[in-house]
GROMACS .gro file of C-alpha atoms in nm:
model
  444
    1LEU     CA    1   5.811 -10.619  21.989
    2PHE     CA    2   5.760 -10.652  22.360
    3PRO     CA    3   5.855 -10.651  22.635
    4ASP     CA    4   6.015 -10.305  22.640
    5ASN     CA    5   6.356 -10.433  22.736
    6PRO     CA    6   6.499 -10.577  22.414
    7ALA     CA    7   6.727 -10.802  22.604
    8ALA     CA    8   6.423 -10.994  22.721
    9PHE     CA    9   6.309 -11.091  22.371
   10SER     CA   10   6.381 -11.420  22.222
   11TRP     CA   11   6.332 -11.550  21.871
   12SER     CA   12   6.223 -11.890  22.026
   13ASN     CA   13   5.890 -11.717  22.106
   14ILE     CA   14   5.854 -11.495  21.804
   15SER     CA   15   5.494 -11.619  21.748
   16ASP     CA   16   5.399 -11.418  22.061
   17TYR     CA   17   5.491 -11.103  21.898
   18ILE     CA   18   5.388 -11.131  21.525
   19LYS     CA   19   5.050 -10.996  21.453
   20LEU     CA   20   4.837 -11.293  21.404
   21GLU     CA   21   4.481 -11.158  21.351
   22TYR     CA   22   4.158 -11.349  21.356
   23ASN     CA   23   4.318 -11.621  21.587
   24HIS     CA   24   4.550 -11.773  21.326
   25ARG     CA   25   4.748 -11.964  21.571
   26ARG     CA   26   4.410 -12.137  21.684
   27PHE     CA   27   4.274 -12.247  21.373
   28TYR     CA   28   4.427 -12.598  21.349
   29HIS     CA   29   4.334 -12.686  21.714
   30ARG     CA   30   3.976 -12.550  21.643
   31ASP     CA   31   3.955 -12.785  21.335
   32LEU     CA   32   4.038 -13.069  21.547
   33LEU     CA   33   3.777 -12.982  21.798
   34LEU     CA   34   3.529 -12.954  21.513
   35LEU     CA   35   3.625 -13.284  21.342
   36SER     CA   36   3.610 -13.471  21.669
   37ARG     CA   37   3.253 -13.364  21.725
   38LEU     CA   38   3.150 -13.436  21.363
   39GLN     CA   39   3.312 -13.782  21.373
   40LYS     CA   40   3.103 -13.864  21.688
   41VAL     CA   41   2.761 -13.771  21.531
   42GLY     CA   42   2.856 -13.916  21.192
   43MET     CA   43   2.821 -13.561  21.004
   44PRO     CA   44   3.043 -13.530  20.691
   45TYR     CA   45   3.293 -13.264  20.621
   46LEU     CA   46   3.526 -13.118  20.349
   47ASP     CA   47   3.872 -13.163  20.493
   48MET     CA   48   4.081 -12.887  20.367
   49ARG     CA   49   4.348 -12.889  20.625
   50MET     CA   50   4.625 -12.946  20.356
   51LEU     CA   51   4.600 -12.569  20.317
   52TYR     CA   52   4.787 -12.517  20.654
   53SER     CA   53   5.130 -12.572  20.461
   54ARG     CA   54   5.037 -12.289  20.220
   55SER     CA   55   5.108 -11.969  20.408
   56ASP     CA   56   5.308 -11.867  20.130
   57ALA     CA   57   4.992 -11.828  19.919
   58HIS     CA   58   4.819 -11.556  20.119
   59VAL     CA   59   4.768 -11.215  19.979
   60ASN     CA   60   5.046 -11.050  20.188
   61SER     CA   61   5.291 -11.324  20.171
   62LEU     CA   62   5.489 -11.178  19.867
   63ASP     CA   63   5.333 -10.835  19.841
   64ALA     CA   64   5.303 -10.572  20.106
   65SER     CA   65   5.056 -10.357  19.921
   66GLN     CA   66   4.769 -10.574  20.100
   67ASN     CA   67   4.752 -10.610  20.460
   68ASP     CA   68   4.601 -10.945  20.443
   69CYS     CA   69   4.750 -11.289  20.588
   70LEU     CA   70   4.409 -11.482  20.575
   71HIS     CA   71   4.269 -11.482  20.228
   72LEU     CA   72   4.444 -11.673  19.959
   73CYS     CA   73   4.569 -11.601  19.608
   74ALA     CA   74   4.397 -11.722  19.307
   75PRO     CA   75   4.461 -11.927  19.117
   76GLY     CA   76   4.638 -12.125  19.382
   77PRO     CA   77   4.610 -12.381  19.655
   78LEU     CA   78   4.226 -12.347  19.670
   79ASP     CA   79   4.193 -12.507  19.359
   80VAL     CA   80   4.201 -12.833  19.535
   81VAL     CA   81   3.861 -12.784  19.658
   82GLY     CA   82   3.703 -12.937  19.345
   83ARG     CA   83   3.857 -13.276  19.402
   84VAL     CA   84   3.773 -13.260  19.790
   85PHE     CA   85   3.405 -13.174  19.678
   86HIS     CA   86   3.396 -13.478  19.429
   87ASN     CA   87   3.486 -13.727  19.712
   88PHE     CA   88   3.241 -13.545  19.944
   89LEU     CA   89   2.971 -13.613  19.693
   90LEU     CA   90   3.076 -13.995  19.673
   91GLU     CA   91   3.078 -14.008  20.052
   92ILE     CA   92   2.733 -13.873  20.111
   93ASP     CA   93   2.590 -14.072  19.825
   94THR     CA   94   2.726 -14.399  19.975
   95ARG     CA   95   2.589 -14.321  20.302
   96THR     CA   96   2.265 -14.278  20.137
   97THR     CA   97   2.289 -14.596  19.946
   98THR     CA   98   2.406 -14.779  20.257
   99LYS     CA   99   2.084 -14.627  20.444
  100ASN     CA  100   1.867 -14.753  20.167
  101PRO     CA  101   2.039 -15.006  19.955
  102THR     CA  102   1.744 -15.015  19.687
  103THR     CA  103   1.840 -14.674  19.568
  104SER     CA  104   2.139 -14.663  19.326
  105ARG     CA  105   2.376 -14.375  19.328
  106THR     CA  106   2.271 -14.281  18.977
  107GLN     CA  107   1.904 -14.245  19.093
  108ASN     CA  108   2.001 -14.053  19.405
  109SER     CA  109   2.239 -13.821  19.219
  110THR     CA  110   1.957 -13.697  18.999
  111THR     CA  111   1.703 -13.642  19.269
  112SER     CA  112   1.815 -13.551  19.633
  113SER     CA  113   2.087 -13.619  19.861
  114SER     CA  114   1.884 -13.834  20.085
  115THR     CA  115   1.655 -14.137  20.024
  116SER     CA  116   1.461 -14.162  20.350
  117PRO     CA  117   1.108 -14.008  20.333
  118THR     CA  118   1.075 -13.639  20.420
  119LYS     CA  119   0.907 -13.529  20.743
  120ASN     CA  120   0.721 -13.272  20.518
  121PRO     CA  121   0.574 -13.439  20.246
  122THR     CA  122   0.408 -13.136  20.104
  123LYS     CA  123   0.741 -12.977  20.015
  124SER     CA  124   1.017 -13.159  19.866
  125PRO     CA  125   1.374 -13.014  19.906
  126SER     CA  126   1.488 -13.151  19.570
  127ARG     CA  127   1.411 -12.908  19.304
  128SER     CA  128   1.569 -13.081  18.997
  129PRO     CA  129   1.495 -12.914  18.655
  130THR     CA  130   1.310 -13.232  18.562
  131ASN     CA  131   1.053 -13.118  18.833
  132ASP     CA  132   1.027 -12.783  18.697
  133SER     CA  133   1.125 -12.740  18.328
  134THR     CA  134   1.019 -12.383  18.311
  135ALA     CA  135   1.293 -12.263  18.569
  136SER     CA  136   1.653 -12.295  18.581
  137PRO     CA  137   1.832 -12.366  18.923
  138SER     CA  138   1.924 -12.006  18.987
  139GLU     CA  139   1.580 -11.890  18.895
  140ASN     CA  140   1.427 -12.116  19.139
  141PHE     CA  141   1.682 -11.978  19.393
  142ILE     CA  142   1.619 -11.622  19.317
  143ALA     CA  143   1.247 -11.670  19.344
  144HIS     CA  144   1.276 -11.724  19.709
  145THR     CA  145   1.450 -11.387  19.759
  146GLN     CA  146   1.180 -11.173  19.611
  147ASP     CA  147   1.016 -11.111  19.935
  148ARG     CA  148   1.330 -10.980  20.117
  149ASP     CA  149   1.452 -10.632  20.071
  150ASP     CA  150   1.792 -10.722  20.214
  151VAL     CA  151   1.876 -11.011  19.981
  152ILE     CA  152   1.997 -10.906  19.618
  153VAL     CA  153   2.076 -11.172  19.353
  154ASP     CA  154   2.200 -11.094  19.003
  155ALA     CA  155   1.923 -11.239  18.782
  156THR     CA  156   1.994 -11.035  18.471
  157LYS     CA  157   2.100 -11.335  18.264
  158SER     CA  158   1.940 -11.665  18.158
  159SER     CA  159   2.060 -11.900  17.895
  160GLY     CA  160   1.814 -12.190  17.913
  161THR     CA  161   1.892 -12.517  18.087
  162SER     CA  162   2.188 -12.502  18.320
  163SER     CA  163   2.141 -12.853  18.464
  164VAL     CA  164   2.346 -13.146  18.352
  165ASN     CA  165   2.171 -13.436  18.189
  166PRO     CA  166   2.359 -13.736  18.337
  167SER     CA  167   2.252 -13.940  18.035
  168HIS     CA  168   2.492 -13.772  17.799
  169LEU     CA  169   2.803 -13.737  18.030
  170ALA     CA  170   3.104 -13.966  18.013
  171LYS     CA  171   3.101 -14.232  18.271
  172VAL     CA  172   3.364 -14.232  18.548
  173ASP     CA  173   3.546 -14.542  18.643
  174GLU     CA  174   3.469 -14.543  19.007
  175SER     CA  175   3.658 -14.870  19.066
  176SER     CA  176   3.983 -14.670  18.999
  177PRO     CA  177   4.192 -14.614  19.320
  178SER     CA  178   4.209 -14.248  19.243
  179MET     CA  179   3.822 -14.245  19.285
  180ASN     CA  180   3.827 -14.418  19.632
  181ILE     CA  181   3.634 -14.242  19.889
  182ASN     CA  182   3.814 -14.066  20.155
  183LYS     CA  183   3.825 -14.315  20.433
  184ASP     CA  184   3.987 -14.080  20.690
  185GLN     CA  185   3.644 -13.967  20.825
  186ASP     CA  186   3.644 -14.233  21.098
  187THR     CA  187   3.679 -14.143  21.477
  188THR     CA  188   4.059 -14.058  21.426
  189ILE     CA  189   4.066 -13.734  21.642
  190GLU     CA  190   4.039 -13.742  22.019
  191CYS     CA  191   4.011 -13.444  22.240
  192ASN     CA  192   4.062 -13.422  22.613
  193GLY     CA  193   4.006 -13.081  22.748
  194SER     CA  194   4.220 -12.833  22.563
  195SER     CA  195   4.432 -13.096  22.391
  196CYS     CA  196   4.329 -13.276  22.067
  197THR     CA  197   4.532 -13.541  21.894
  198ASP     CA  198   4.471 -13.675  21.537
  199SER     CA  199   4.619 -14.017  21.463
  200VAL     CA  200   4.590 -13.989  21.085
  201GLY     CA  201   4.639 -13.626  20.994
  202ILE     CA  202   4.646 -13.529  20.624
  203LEU     CA  203   4.739 -13.791  20.378
  204GLY     CA  204   4.944 -13.641  20.092
  205GLU     CA  205   5.195 -13.373  20.008
  206TRP     CA  206   5.234 -13.053  19.811
  207VAL     CA  207   5.461 -13.156  19.505
  208ASP     CA  208   5.655 -12.901  19.306
  209VAL     CA  209   5.532 -12.970  18.970
  210GLY     CA  210   5.682 -12.623  18.823
  211SER     CA  211   5.549 -12.506  18.498
  212ASN     CA  212   5.319 -12.833  18.475
  213ARG     CA  213   5.084 -12.680  18.735
  214SER     CA  214   4.721 -12.666  18.605
  215PHE     CA  215   4.411 -12.510  18.758
  216ALA     CA  216   4.044 -12.614  18.755
  217ALA     CA  217   3.978 -12.252  18.812
  218PRO     CA  218   4.244 -12.088  18.600
  219VAL     CA  219   4.067 -11.739  18.566
  220CYS     CA  220   4.067 -11.478  18.850
  221CYS     CA  221   3.787 -11.248  18.838
  222THR     CA  222   3.743 -10.987  19.128
  223TRP     CA  223   3.477 -10.743  19.265
  224ASP     CA  224   3.761 -10.583  19.492
  225ARG     CA  225   3.776 -10.196  19.455
  226GLY     CA  226   4.080 -10.077  19.291
  227LEU     CA  227   4.159 -10.396  19.109
  228VAL     CA  228   4.086 -10.455  18.734
  229PHE     CA  229   3.950 -10.779  18.597
  230ARG     CA  230   4.203 -11.036  18.453
  231ASN     CA  231   4.085 -11.222  18.145
  232GLY     CA  232   3.775 -10.969  18.146
  233ALA     CA  233   3.617 -11.142  17.855
  234GLN     CA  234   3.576 -11.455  18.056
  235CYS     CA  235   3.435 -11.282  18.358
  236GLY     CA  236   3.066 -11.253  18.418
  237LYS     CA  237   2.891 -10.945  18.554
  238LYS     CA  238   2.998 -10.899  18.920
  239PRO     CA  239   2.713 -10.993  19.166
  240ALA     CA  240   2.481 -10.739  19.297
  241THR     CA  241   2.599 -10.815  19.648
  242ASP     CA  242   2.897 -11.018  19.774
  243GLN     CA  243   2.680 -11.166  20.047
  244LEU     CA  244   2.459 -11.385  19.833
  245TYR     CA  245   2.531 -11.519  19.503
  246SER     CA  246   2.544 -11.820  19.268
  247GLY     CA  247   2.725 -11.958  18.964
  248ASN     CA  248   2.675 -11.729  18.639
  249GLN     CA  249   2.416 -11.886  18.398
  250ASP     CA  250   2.611 -11.770  18.103
  251ASN     CA  251   2.892 -11.993  18.191
  252SER     CA  252   3.118 -11.706  18.272
  253TYR     CA  253   3.344 -11.706  18.581
  254GLN     CA  254   3.220 -11.548  18.905
  255SER     CA  255   3.398 -11.282  19.094
  256LEU     CA  256   3.637 -11.350  19.380
  257GLY     CA  257   3.670 -11.135  19.692
  258GLY     CA  258   3.955 -11.118  19.963
  259HIS     CA  259   4.208 -10.938  19.717
  260GLY     CA  260   4.269 -11.293  19.588
  261CYS     CA  261   4.333 -11.155  19.236
  262SER     CA  262   4.580 -10.889  19.355
  263CYS     CA  263   4.868 -11.159  19.396
  264THR     CA  264   5.069 -11.040  19.092
  265LYS     CA  265   5.385 -11.171  19.237
  266PHE     CA  266   5.237 -11.520  19.324
  267ASN     CA  267   5.259 -11.815  19.082
  268ASP     CA  268   5.160 -12.143  19.235
  269LYS     CA  269   5.393 -12.427  19.143
  270TYR     CA  270   5.277 -12.672  19.412
  271GLU     CA  271   5.006 -12.922  19.351
  272TRP     CA  272   4.839 -13.143  19.629
  273GLN     CA  273   4.884 -13.504  19.560
  274SER     CA  274   4.701 -13.752  19.789
  275PRO     CA  275   4.601 -14.130  19.774
  276THR     CA  276   4.263 -14.026  19.919
  277LEU     CA  277   4.168 -13.784  19.621
  278PRO     CA  278   4.139 -13.809  19.241
  279SER     CA  279   4.478 -13.735  19.081
  280SER     CA  280   4.293 -13.473  18.864
  281PHE     CA  281   3.954 -13.281  18.860
  282ASP     CA  282   3.690 -13.380  18.630
  283PRO     CA  283   3.403 -13.135  18.645
  284ILE     CA  284   3.190 -13.343  18.413
  285ALA     CA  285   3.196 -13.630  18.645
  286THR     CA  286   3.143 -13.418  18.943
  287CYS     CA  287   2.852 -13.252  18.779
  288ARG     CA  288   2.719 -13.585  18.711
  289LEU     CA  289   2.766 -13.682  19.072
  290LEU     CA  290   2.580 -13.366  19.192
  291GLY     CA  291   2.289 -13.439  18.956
  292GLY     CA  292   1.995 -13.181  19.024
  293ARG     CA  293   2.093 -13.112  19.385
  294LYS     CA  294   2.139 -12.737  19.514
  295VAL     CA  295   2.436 -12.661  19.756
  296LEU     CA  296   2.449 -12.376  19.981
  297MET     CA  297   2.773 -12.293  20.132
  298ILE     CA  298   2.748 -12.065  20.441
  299GLY     CA  299   3.030 -11.879  20.632
  300ASP     CA  300   3.257 -11.574  20.620
  301SER     CA  301   3.470 -11.437  20.349
  302THR     CA  302   3.720 -11.728  20.335
  303ASN     CA  303   3.416 -11.938  20.281
  304GLN     CA  304   3.330 -11.710  19.998
  305GLN     CA  305   3.658 -11.762  19.839
  306THR     CA  306   3.636 -12.144  19.854
  307GLY     CA  307   3.282 -12.128  19.726
  308THR     CA  308   3.385 -11.900  19.426
  309ILE     CA  309   3.672 -12.133  19.332
  310LEU     CA  310   3.433 -12.428  19.344
  311ILE     CA  311   3.176 -12.246  19.124
  312ASN     CA  312   3.436 -12.150  18.868
  313SER     CA  313   3.578 -12.505  18.864
  314LEU     CA  314   3.245 -12.665  18.778
  315VAL     CA  315   3.183 -12.414  18.485
  316PRO     CA  316   3.304 -12.683  18.227
  317GLY     CA  317   3.055 -12.925  18.372
  318ARG     CA  318   2.772 -12.667  18.345
  319CYS     CA  319   2.638 -12.717  18.705
  320GLN     CA  320   2.787 -12.408  18.853
  321THR     CA  321   2.448 -12.237  18.901
  322GLN     CA  322   2.357 -12.491  19.161
  323ILE     CA  323   2.622 -12.365  19.389
  324THR     CA  324   2.531 -12.063  19.611
  325VAL     CA  325   2.735 -11.883  19.854
  326ALA     CA  326   2.591 -11.691  20.142
  327THR     CA  327   2.761 -11.486  20.402
  328SER     CA  328   2.720 -11.542  20.782
  329ASP     CA  329   3.036 -11.467  20.975
  330THR     CA  330   2.941 -11.639  21.297
  331LEU     CA  331   2.664 -11.867  21.163
  332VAL     CA  332   2.445 -11.767  21.489
  333GLY     CA  333   2.393 -11.415  21.432
  334VAL     CA  334   2.587 -11.298  21.728
  335ASN     CA  335   2.899 -11.050  21.724
  336TYR     CA  336   3.194 -11.214  21.892
  337GLY     CA  337   3.456 -10.943  21.845
  338VAL     CA  338   3.507 -10.888  21.466
  339LEU     CA  339   3.215 -10.887  21.201
  340ASN     CA  340   2.851 -11.027  21.209
  341ARG     CA  341   2.728 -11.006  20.868
  342GLY     CA  342   2.442 -11.199  20.707
  343MET     CA  343   2.166 -11.412  20.834
  344LYS     CA  344   2.196 -11.716  21.069
  345TRP     CA  345   2.261 -12.049  20.900
  346ASP     CA  346   1.902 -12.187  20.979
  347GLN     CA  347   1.743 -11.894  20.823
  348TYR     CA  348   1.934 -11.941  20.506
  349THR     CA  349   1.842 -12.305  20.518
  350LYS     CA  350   1.471 -12.251  20.590
  351LYS     CA  351   1.449 -11.986  20.312
  352PHE     CA  352   1.626 -12.142  20.028
  353GLN     CA  353   1.587 -12.510  20.105
  354PRO     CA  354   1.901 -12.637  19.949
  355ASP     CA  355   1.967 -13.011  19.916
  356ILE     CA  356   2.319 -12.982  20.071
  357VAL     CA  357   2.423 -12.721  20.326
  358ILE     CA  358   2.799 -12.661  20.394
  359VAL     CA  359   2.916 -12.436  20.671
  360SER     CA  360   3.235 -12.314  20.816
  361VAL     CA  361   3.307 -12.061  21.102
  362GLY     CA  362   3.608 -11.959  21.311
  363ALA     CA  363   3.790 -11.629  21.213
  364HIS     CA  364   3.530 -11.389  21.357
  365ILE     CA  365   3.499 -11.554  21.689
  366THR     CA  366   3.745 -11.403  21.933
  367GLY     CA  367   3.785 -11.357  22.290
  368ALA     CA  368   3.997 -11.191  22.562
  369ASN     CA  369   4.229 -11.487  22.590
  370ASP     CA  370   4.273 -11.853  22.450
  371THR     CA  371   4.047 -12.000  22.706
  372GLU     CA  372   3.759 -11.774  22.633
  373ASN     CA  373   3.825 -11.814  22.259
  374GLU     CA  374   3.802 -12.180  22.269
  375GLU     CA  375   3.494 -12.183  22.507
  376THR     CA  376   3.308 -11.948  22.277
  377TYR     CA  377   3.400 -12.136  21.962
  378THR     CA  378   3.316 -12.460  22.103
  379ALA     CA  379   2.967 -12.330  22.222
  380VAL     CA  380   2.908 -12.208  21.869
  381ILE     CA  381   2.985 -12.527  21.692
  382ASP     CA  382   2.796 -12.734  21.937
  383GLN     CA  383   2.489 -12.502  21.894
  384VAL     CA  384   2.510 -12.539  21.519
  385ILE     CA  385   2.547 -12.900  21.515
  386ASP     CA  386   2.270 -12.975  21.756
  387GLY     CA  387   2.056 -12.740  21.543
  388MET     CA  388   2.138 -12.928  21.216
  389LEU     CA  389   2.047 -13.266  21.389
  390ALA     CA  390   1.713 -13.110  21.513
  391TYR     CA  391   1.649 -12.970  21.156
  392GLN     CA  392   1.679 -13.301  21.016
  393ARG     CA  393   1.470 -13.460  21.271
  394ASP     CA  394   1.176 -13.195  21.291
  395ILE     CA  395   1.177 -13.027  20.958
  396ASN     CA  396   1.345 -13.202  20.667
  397ASN     CA  397   1.553 -13.522  20.705
  398ASN     CA  398   1.622 -13.494  20.303
  399VAL     CA  399   1.886 -13.218  20.353
  400THR     CA  400   2.242 -13.312  20.401
  401PHE     CA  401   2.446 -13.103  20.648
  402ALA     CA  402   2.819 -13.073  20.637
  403TRP     CA  403   3.109 -12.853  20.748
  404LYS     CA  404   3.428 -12.735  20.598
  405THR     CA  405   3.747 -12.681  20.797
  406GLN     CA  406   3.873 -12.336  20.830
  407GLN     CA  407   4.104 -12.143  20.562
  408PRO     CA  408   4.433 -12.094  20.789
  409GLY     CA  409   4.617 -11.780  20.820
  410GLY     CA  410   4.966 -11.649  20.847
  411CYS     CA  411   5.223 -11.517  20.599
  412THR     CA  412   5.554 -11.672  20.515
  413ARG     CA  413   5.763 -11.635  20.192
  414ASP     CA  414   5.789 -12.015  20.137
  415ILE     CA  415   5.567 -12.320  20.169
  416LEU     CA  416   5.565 -12.461  20.512
  417PHE     CA  417   5.703 -12.828  20.563
  418PRO     CA  418   5.677 -13.098  20.684
  419ASP     CA  419   5.451 -13.247  20.414
  420ASN     CA  420   5.188 -13.321  20.674
  421PRO     CA  421   5.029 -12.988  20.770
  422ALA     CA  422   4.908 -13.144  21.105
  423ALA     CA  423   5.265 -13.154  21.223
  424PHE     CA  424   5.321 -12.780  21.187
  425SER     CA  425   5.280 -12.557  21.508
  426TRP     CA  426   5.272 -12.188  21.551
  427SER     CA  427   5.517 -12.252  21.850
  428ASN     CA  428   5.789 -12.306  21.611
  429ILE     CA  429   5.704 -12.065  21.333
  430SER     CA  430   6.046 -11.900  21.362
  431ASP     CA  431   6.192 -12.218  21.200
  432TYR     CA  432   5.976 -12.113  20.889
  433ILE     CA  433   6.002 -11.735  20.859
  434LYS     CA  434   6.264 -11.626  20.637
  435LEU     CA  435   6.494 -11.403  20.854
  436GLU     CA  436   6.770 -11.286  20.638
  437TYR     CA  437   7.126 -11.180  20.746
  438ASN     CA  438   7.095 -11.383  21.070
  439HIS     CA  439   6.860 -11.144  21.221
  440ARG     CA  440   6.772 -11.375  21.536
  441ARG     CA  441   7.160 -11.388  21.617
  442PHE     CA  442   7.230 -11.029  21.627
  443TYR     CA  443   7.156 -10.943  21.982
  444HIS     CA  444   7.350 -11.245  22.098
   0.00000   0.00000   0.00000
């Protein structure tokens, strides 16, 4: 702790002294900057800001053996991604139907994510198994990697058709209130200089359900060194590289990084309940909505964690092979102070031609001070958003581009309140840290 004179230290500004790597305290403000821009251009996003309450679920929150207050434990709060993804599919399909009312959602979900004509009619982005009955989704994806020495995908297993035929799946009652599309993605966030306000926030709360907590992705498989597989019989062969992988064709669970499986002391008893999300996750209904479309999730290791949980959540619906996770720490191929692994977002997109691209960025963009941090981060997201709009205009307007909010950091022993994560601020973190024996009063 500084300053050197202990008398000058105050618990009121403890957040100045706690080691918050990867710009933890700036994450929420960055998300507001991003969402304000996405709302203005009408680009969809996966809103995962409910995770800001869950600093109790990071790898280092209860166990000092891993120095990690950024990656999340599994199974845990990331399990909400399946329900968020389900609503995301409803939203983009509704946007497509509105754009072309003659196309039904059922037709759209079994072809591509957009119904407007492609700018490149010789090459369709939709590679549904009905168009190529001889190759599974993962085989189609792998075929695009064979001319690259630096891209490796595990293609050792094939078990026939891995796509879902919507005709034999149970129908979902989309008139149910729990199936309503998230209406929050209107222009609710305003930014003026370095200040952002969100008039809505996150609708919902983390409810203590105790032993009744269930998970869409209940098994934690890992590729982390020094850790053993849990439920090894249900875990598939780990991917040849952690920088590019898809769901396993043999319906086994994919491996998770970030030491998410090392949380032996963590048992999540909180469930996110929100009027804007389905009350429970239905992988069959979600796979039916996805249809034959391929999803590419691009970002850093926190994006890998989210992507893996989504993949494993979809295993019962048998569309997990249609989700691919790719590493790109900064999205733009520039080192901003931490890591810069992987290709640029547009290189991945051009090479693999997915139907849906979901990106996230933040932890690996740092600067000498908060001002430089925000200027750099803003420049990066603006560059990527502009590039996505240009890609749709000039290359392929059938692809759907979207963003995911960041995976927040910080470690506390208990869940953070208030219920609305938007109300939490690092400036009052001392109210939440468990400081036993009146530590903060000793000096006084």
